[in-house]
mmCIF file of C-alpha atoms in Angstrom:
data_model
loop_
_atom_site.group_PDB
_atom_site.id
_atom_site.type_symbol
_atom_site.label_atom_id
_atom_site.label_comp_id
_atom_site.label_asym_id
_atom_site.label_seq_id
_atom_site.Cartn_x
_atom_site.Cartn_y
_atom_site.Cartn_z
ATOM 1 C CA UNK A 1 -9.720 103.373 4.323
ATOM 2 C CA UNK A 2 -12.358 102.045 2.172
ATOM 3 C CA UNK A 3 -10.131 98.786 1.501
ATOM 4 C CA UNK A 4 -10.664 97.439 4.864
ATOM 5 C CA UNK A 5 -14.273 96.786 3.246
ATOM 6 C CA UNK A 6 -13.226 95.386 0.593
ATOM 7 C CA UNK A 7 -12.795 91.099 0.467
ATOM 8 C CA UNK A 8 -10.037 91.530 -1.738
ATOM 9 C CA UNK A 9 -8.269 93.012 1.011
ATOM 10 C CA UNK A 10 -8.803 90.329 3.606
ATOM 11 C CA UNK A 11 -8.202 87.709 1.511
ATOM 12 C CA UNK A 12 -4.846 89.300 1.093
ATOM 13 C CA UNK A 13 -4.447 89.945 5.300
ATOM 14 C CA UNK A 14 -5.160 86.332 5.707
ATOM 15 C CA UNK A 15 -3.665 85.119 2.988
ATOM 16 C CA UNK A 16 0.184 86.808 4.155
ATOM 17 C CA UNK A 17 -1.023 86.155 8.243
ATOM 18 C CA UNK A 18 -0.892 82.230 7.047
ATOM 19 C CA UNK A 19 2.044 82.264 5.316
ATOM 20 C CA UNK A 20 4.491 84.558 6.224
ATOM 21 C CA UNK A 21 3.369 84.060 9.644
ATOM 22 C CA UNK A 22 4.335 79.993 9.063
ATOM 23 C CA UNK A 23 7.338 81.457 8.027
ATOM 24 C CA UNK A 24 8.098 84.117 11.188
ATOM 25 C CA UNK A 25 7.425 80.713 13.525
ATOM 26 C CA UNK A 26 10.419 78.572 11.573
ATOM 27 C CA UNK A 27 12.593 81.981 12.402
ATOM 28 C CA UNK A 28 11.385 82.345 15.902
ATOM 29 C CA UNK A 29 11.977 78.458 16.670
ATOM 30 C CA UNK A 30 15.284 78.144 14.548
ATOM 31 C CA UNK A 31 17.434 77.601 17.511
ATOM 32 C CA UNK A 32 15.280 75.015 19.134
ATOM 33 C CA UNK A 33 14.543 73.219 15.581
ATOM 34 C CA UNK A 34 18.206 72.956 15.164
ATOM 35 C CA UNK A 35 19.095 71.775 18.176
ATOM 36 C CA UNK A 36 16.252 68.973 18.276
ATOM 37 C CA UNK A 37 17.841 67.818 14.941
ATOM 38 C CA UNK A 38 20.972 66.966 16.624
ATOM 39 C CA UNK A 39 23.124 70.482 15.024
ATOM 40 C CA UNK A 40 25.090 72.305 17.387
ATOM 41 C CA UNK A 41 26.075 75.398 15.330
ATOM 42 C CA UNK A 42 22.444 76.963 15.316
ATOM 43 C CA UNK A 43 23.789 80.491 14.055
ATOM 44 C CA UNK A 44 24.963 79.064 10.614
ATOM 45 C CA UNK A 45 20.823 77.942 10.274
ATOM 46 C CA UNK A 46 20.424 81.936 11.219
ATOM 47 C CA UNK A 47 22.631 83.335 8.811
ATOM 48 C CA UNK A 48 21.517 81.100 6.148
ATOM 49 C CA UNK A 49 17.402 82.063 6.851
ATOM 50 C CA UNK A 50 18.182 85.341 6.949
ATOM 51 C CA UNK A 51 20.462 85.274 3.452
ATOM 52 C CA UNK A 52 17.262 83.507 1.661
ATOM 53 C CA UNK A 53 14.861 85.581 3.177
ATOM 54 C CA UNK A 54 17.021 88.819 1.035
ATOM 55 C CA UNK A 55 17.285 87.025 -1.692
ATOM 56 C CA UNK A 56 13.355 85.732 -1.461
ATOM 57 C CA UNK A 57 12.554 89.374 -1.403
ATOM 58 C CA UNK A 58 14.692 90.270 -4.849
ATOM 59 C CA UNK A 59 13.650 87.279 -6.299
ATOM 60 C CA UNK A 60 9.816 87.309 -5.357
ATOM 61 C CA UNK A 61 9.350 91.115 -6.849
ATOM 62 C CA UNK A 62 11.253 90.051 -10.086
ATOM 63 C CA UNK A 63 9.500 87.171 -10.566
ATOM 64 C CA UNK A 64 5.795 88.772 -10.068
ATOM 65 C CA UNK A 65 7.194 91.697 -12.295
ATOM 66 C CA UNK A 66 7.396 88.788 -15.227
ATOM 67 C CA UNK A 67 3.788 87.653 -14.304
ATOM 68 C CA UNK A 68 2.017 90.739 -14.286
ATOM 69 C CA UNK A 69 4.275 92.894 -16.882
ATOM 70 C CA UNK A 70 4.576 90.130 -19.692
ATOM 71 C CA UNK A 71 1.415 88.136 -19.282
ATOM 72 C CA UNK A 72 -1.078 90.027 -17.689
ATOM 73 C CA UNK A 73 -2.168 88.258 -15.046
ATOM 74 C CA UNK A 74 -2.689 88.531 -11.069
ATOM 75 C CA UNK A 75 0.560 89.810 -8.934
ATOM 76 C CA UNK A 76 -1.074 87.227 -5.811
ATOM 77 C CA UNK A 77 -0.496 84.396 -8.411
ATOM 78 C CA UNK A 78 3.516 84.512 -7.756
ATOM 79 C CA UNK A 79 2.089 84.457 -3.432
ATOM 80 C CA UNK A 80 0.719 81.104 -3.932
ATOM 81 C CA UNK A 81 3.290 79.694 -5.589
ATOM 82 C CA UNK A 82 5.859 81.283 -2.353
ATOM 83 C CA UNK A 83 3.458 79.470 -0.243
ATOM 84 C CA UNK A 84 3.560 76.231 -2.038
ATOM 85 C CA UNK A 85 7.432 75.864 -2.005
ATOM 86 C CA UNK A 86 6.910 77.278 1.994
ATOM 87 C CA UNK A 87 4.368 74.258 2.459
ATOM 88 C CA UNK A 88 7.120 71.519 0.765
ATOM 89 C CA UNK A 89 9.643 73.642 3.344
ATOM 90 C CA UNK A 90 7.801 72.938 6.692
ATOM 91 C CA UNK A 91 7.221 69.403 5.705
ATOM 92 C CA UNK A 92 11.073 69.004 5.837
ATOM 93 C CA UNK A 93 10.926 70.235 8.985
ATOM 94 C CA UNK A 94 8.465 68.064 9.980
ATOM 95 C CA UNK A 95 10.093 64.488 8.778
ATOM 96 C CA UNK A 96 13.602 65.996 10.000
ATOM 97 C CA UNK A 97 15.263 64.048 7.071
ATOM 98 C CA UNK A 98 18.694 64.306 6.345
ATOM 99 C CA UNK A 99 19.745 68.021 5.717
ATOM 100 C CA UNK A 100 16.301 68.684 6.429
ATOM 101 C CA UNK A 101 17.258 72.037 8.242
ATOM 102 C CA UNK A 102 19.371 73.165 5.115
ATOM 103 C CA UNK A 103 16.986 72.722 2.603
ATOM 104 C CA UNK A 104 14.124 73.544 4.816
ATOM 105 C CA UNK A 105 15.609 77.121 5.703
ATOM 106 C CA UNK A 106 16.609 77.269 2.055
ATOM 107 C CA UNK A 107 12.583 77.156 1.133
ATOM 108 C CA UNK A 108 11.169 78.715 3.934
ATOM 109 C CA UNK A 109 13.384 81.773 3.650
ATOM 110 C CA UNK A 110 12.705 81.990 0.500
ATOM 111 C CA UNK A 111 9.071 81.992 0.659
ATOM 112 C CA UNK A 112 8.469 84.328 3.780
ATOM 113 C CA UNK A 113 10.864 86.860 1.553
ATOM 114 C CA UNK A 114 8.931 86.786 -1.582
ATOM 115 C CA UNK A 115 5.779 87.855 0.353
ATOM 116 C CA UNK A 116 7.166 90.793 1.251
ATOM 117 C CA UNK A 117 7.957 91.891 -1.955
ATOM 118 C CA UNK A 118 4.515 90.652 -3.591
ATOM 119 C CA UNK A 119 2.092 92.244 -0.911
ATOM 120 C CA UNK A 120 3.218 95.797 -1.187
ATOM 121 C CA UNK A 121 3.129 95.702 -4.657
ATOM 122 C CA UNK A 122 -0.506 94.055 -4.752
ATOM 123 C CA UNK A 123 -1.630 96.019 -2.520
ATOM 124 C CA UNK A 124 -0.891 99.472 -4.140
ATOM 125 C CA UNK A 125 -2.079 97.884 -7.628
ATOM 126 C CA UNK A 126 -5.589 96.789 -6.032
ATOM 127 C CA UNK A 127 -6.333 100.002 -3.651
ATOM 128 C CA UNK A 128 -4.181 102.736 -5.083
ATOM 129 C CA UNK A 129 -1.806 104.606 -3.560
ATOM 130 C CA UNK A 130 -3.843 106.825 -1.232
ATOM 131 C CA UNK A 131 -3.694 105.914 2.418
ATOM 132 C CA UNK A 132 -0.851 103.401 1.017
ATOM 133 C CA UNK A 133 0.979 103.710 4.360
ATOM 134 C CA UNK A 134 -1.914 103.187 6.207
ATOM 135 C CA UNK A 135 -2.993 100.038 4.372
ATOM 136 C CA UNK A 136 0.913 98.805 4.411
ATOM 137 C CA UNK A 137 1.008 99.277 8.118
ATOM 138 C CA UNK A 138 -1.881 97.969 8.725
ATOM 139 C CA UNK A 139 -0.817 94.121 6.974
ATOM 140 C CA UNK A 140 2.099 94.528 8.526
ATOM 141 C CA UNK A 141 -0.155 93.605 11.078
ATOM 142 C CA UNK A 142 -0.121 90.129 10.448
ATOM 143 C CA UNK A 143 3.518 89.367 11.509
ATOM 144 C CA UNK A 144 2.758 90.109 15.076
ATOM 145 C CA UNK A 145 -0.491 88.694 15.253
ATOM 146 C CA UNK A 146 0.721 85.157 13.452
ATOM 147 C CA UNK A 147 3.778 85.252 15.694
ATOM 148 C CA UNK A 148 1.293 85.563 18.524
ATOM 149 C CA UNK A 149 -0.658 82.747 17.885
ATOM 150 C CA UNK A 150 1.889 80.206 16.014
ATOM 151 C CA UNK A 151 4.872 80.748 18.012
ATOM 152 C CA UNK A 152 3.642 81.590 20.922
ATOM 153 C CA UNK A 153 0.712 79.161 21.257
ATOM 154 C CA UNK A 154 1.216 76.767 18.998
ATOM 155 C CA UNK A 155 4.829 76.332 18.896
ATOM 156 C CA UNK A 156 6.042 76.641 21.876
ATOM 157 C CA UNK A 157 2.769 74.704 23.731
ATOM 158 C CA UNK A 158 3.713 71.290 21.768
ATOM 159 C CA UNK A 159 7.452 71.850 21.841
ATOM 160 C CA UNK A 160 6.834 71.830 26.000
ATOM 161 C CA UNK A 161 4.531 68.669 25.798
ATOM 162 C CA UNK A 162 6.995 66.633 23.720
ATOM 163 C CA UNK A 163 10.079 67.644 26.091
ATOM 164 C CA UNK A 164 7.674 66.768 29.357
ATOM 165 C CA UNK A 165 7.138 63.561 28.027
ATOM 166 C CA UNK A 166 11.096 62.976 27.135
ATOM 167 C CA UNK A 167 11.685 64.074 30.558
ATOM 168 C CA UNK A 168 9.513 61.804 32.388
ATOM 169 C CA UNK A 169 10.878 59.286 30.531
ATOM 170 C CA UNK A 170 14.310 60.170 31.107
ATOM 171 C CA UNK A 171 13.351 60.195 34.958
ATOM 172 C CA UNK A 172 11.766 56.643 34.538
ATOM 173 C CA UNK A 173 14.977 55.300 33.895
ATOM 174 C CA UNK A 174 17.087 57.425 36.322
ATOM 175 C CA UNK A 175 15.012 55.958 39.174
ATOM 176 C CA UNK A 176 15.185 52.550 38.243
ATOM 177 C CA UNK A 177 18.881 52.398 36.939
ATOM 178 C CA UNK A 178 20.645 55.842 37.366
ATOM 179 C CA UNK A 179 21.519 57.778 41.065
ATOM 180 C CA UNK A 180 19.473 59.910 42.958
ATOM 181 C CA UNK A 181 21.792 62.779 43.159
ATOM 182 C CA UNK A 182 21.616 62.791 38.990
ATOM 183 C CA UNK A 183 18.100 62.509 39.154
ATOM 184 C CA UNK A 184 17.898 65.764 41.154
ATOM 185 C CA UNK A 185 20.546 67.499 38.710
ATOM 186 C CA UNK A 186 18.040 66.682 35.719
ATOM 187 C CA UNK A 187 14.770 67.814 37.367
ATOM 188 C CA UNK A 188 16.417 71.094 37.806
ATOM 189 C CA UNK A 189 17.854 71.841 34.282
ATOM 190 C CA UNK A 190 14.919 72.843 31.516
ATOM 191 C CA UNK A 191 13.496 70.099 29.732
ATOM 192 C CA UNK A 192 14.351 69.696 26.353
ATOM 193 C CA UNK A 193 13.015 67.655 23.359
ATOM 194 C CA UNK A 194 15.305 65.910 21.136
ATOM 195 C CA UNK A 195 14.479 64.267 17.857
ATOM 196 C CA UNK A 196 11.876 65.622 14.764
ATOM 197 C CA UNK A 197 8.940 64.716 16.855
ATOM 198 C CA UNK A 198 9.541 68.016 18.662
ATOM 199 C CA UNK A 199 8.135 69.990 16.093
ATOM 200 C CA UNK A 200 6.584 67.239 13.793
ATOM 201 C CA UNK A 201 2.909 68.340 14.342
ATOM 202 C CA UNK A 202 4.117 72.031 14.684
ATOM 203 C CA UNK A 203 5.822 71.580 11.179
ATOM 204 C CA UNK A 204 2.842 69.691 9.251
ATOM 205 C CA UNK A 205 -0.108 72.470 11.118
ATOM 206 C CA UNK A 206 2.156 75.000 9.731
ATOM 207 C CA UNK A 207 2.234 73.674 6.279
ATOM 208 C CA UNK A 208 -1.468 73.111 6.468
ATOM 209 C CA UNK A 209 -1.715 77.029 7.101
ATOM 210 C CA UNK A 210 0.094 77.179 4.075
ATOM 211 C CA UNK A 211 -2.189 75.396 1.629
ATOM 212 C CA UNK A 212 -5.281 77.512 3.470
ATOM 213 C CA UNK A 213 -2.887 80.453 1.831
ATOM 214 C CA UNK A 214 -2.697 78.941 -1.312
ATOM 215 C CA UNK A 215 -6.254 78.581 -1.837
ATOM 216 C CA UNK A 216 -7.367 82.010 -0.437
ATOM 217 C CA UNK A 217 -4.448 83.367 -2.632
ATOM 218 C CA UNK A 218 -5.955 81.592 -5.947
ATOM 219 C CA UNK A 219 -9.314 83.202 -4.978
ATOM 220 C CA UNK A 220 -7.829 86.311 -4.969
ATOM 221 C CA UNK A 221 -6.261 85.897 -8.332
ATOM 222 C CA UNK A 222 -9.891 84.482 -9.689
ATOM 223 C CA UNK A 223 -11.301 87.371 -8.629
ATOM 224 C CA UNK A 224 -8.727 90.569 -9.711
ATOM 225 C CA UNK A 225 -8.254 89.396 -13.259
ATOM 226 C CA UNK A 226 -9.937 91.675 -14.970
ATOM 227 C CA UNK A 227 -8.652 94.272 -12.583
ATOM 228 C CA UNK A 228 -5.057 93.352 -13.238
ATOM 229 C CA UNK A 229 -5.890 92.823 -17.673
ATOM 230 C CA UNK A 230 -6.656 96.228 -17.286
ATOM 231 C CA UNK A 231 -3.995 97.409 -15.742
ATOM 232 C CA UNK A 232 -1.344 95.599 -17.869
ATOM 233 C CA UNK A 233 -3.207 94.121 -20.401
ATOM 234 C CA UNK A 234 -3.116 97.229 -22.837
ATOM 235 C CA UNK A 235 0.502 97.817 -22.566
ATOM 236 C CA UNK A 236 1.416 94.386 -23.919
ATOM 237 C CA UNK A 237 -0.689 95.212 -27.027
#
């Protein structure tokens, strides 16, 4: 397990923790996104995440197959550009603009997808294929750990803030205008945050994450190019 010396290797752990974990968070919070939006039918947003996360992961290997097979150059390369159109994603997430939730499911599936089609690959081209599993496994790492901290810290902590403050809002005007007995019925249903300020700052820290991907992902092509030249540079020649 010599790669877990290695820089190259945690520039690529961080690298996919920032970005595909971005991504996980969008999945985990779908529902509640969806729903803050004003859509009702939070499955479809489901289905369709799940479609472009398939078709992120056959599209993603393709396209990195073209970088590295016909021009020689870094595998991560075809990472930073997932996390660039992942970055544009969250930030129409975070401005909730109209169809906002399609196209922003539409990039973000995308984008998580074609990392896990890029790192594999990357991986086996930078530290062999001994201990492969064992290095695999071990990035897989990253989805629980970003899910962890994102989703369940992040997330979910500012998502609760925003719907507190709707609520006490909400109660403001129920005491001065509305019954008591409808008062009591709202203080015991869950609050819940309505509008794209629910996950506004959620949406633009995530998409921050991904430009900190970007950049350690450019790094990491700066510093395997003669690695990958070597690999693929003779058989174009």
């Amino acid at each position: 397990m010599q790669a877990l010396i290695k820089a190259d290797f945690w520039l690529i752990f961080f690298s996919l923790l920032l970005g595909s974990g971005s991504g996980l968070t969008v999945i985990d919070n779908l529902g509640q996104m969806s729903q803050s939006l004003g859509y009702d039918n939070t499955h479809i947003f489901v289905s369709m995440i799940s479609i472009w996360n398939f078709l992120g992961r056959v599209g993603g290997g393709y396209f990195s197959e073209i970088i590295v097979r016909d021009y020689a150059y870094p595998r991560p390369v075809a990472m930073a550009i997932a996390q660039i159109v992942m970055a544009v994603g969250h930030v129409f997430f975070a401005f909730g603009w109209p169809g906002a939730m399609y196209i922003g499911t539409l990039l973000i599936g995308l984008g998580y997808g074609a990392h896990w089609a890029i790192v594999p690959a990357a991986a086996s081209e930078l530290f062999g294929l001994k201990k492969f599993g064992a290095l695999y496994n071990f990035l897989t790492l990253a989805n629980p750990a970003s899910s962890l901290v994102f989703s369940g810290l992040i997330a979910s902590s500012i998502y609760d803030r925003e719907a507190e403050r709707q609520a006490h809002g909400n109660n403001y005007h129920i005491h001065n205008g509305g019954s008591f007995f409808s008062g009591m019925l709202d203080l015991n249903e869950p609050s819940k945050c309505e509008s794209s300020i629910c996950y506004f700052l959620t949406s633009m820290i995530l998409s921050g994450f991904c430009v900190v991907a970007v950049v350690l992902s450019m790094i990491l092509v700066h510093r395997t190019r003669i690695v990958y030249a070597n690999l693929y540079g003779k058989s174009r020649s």
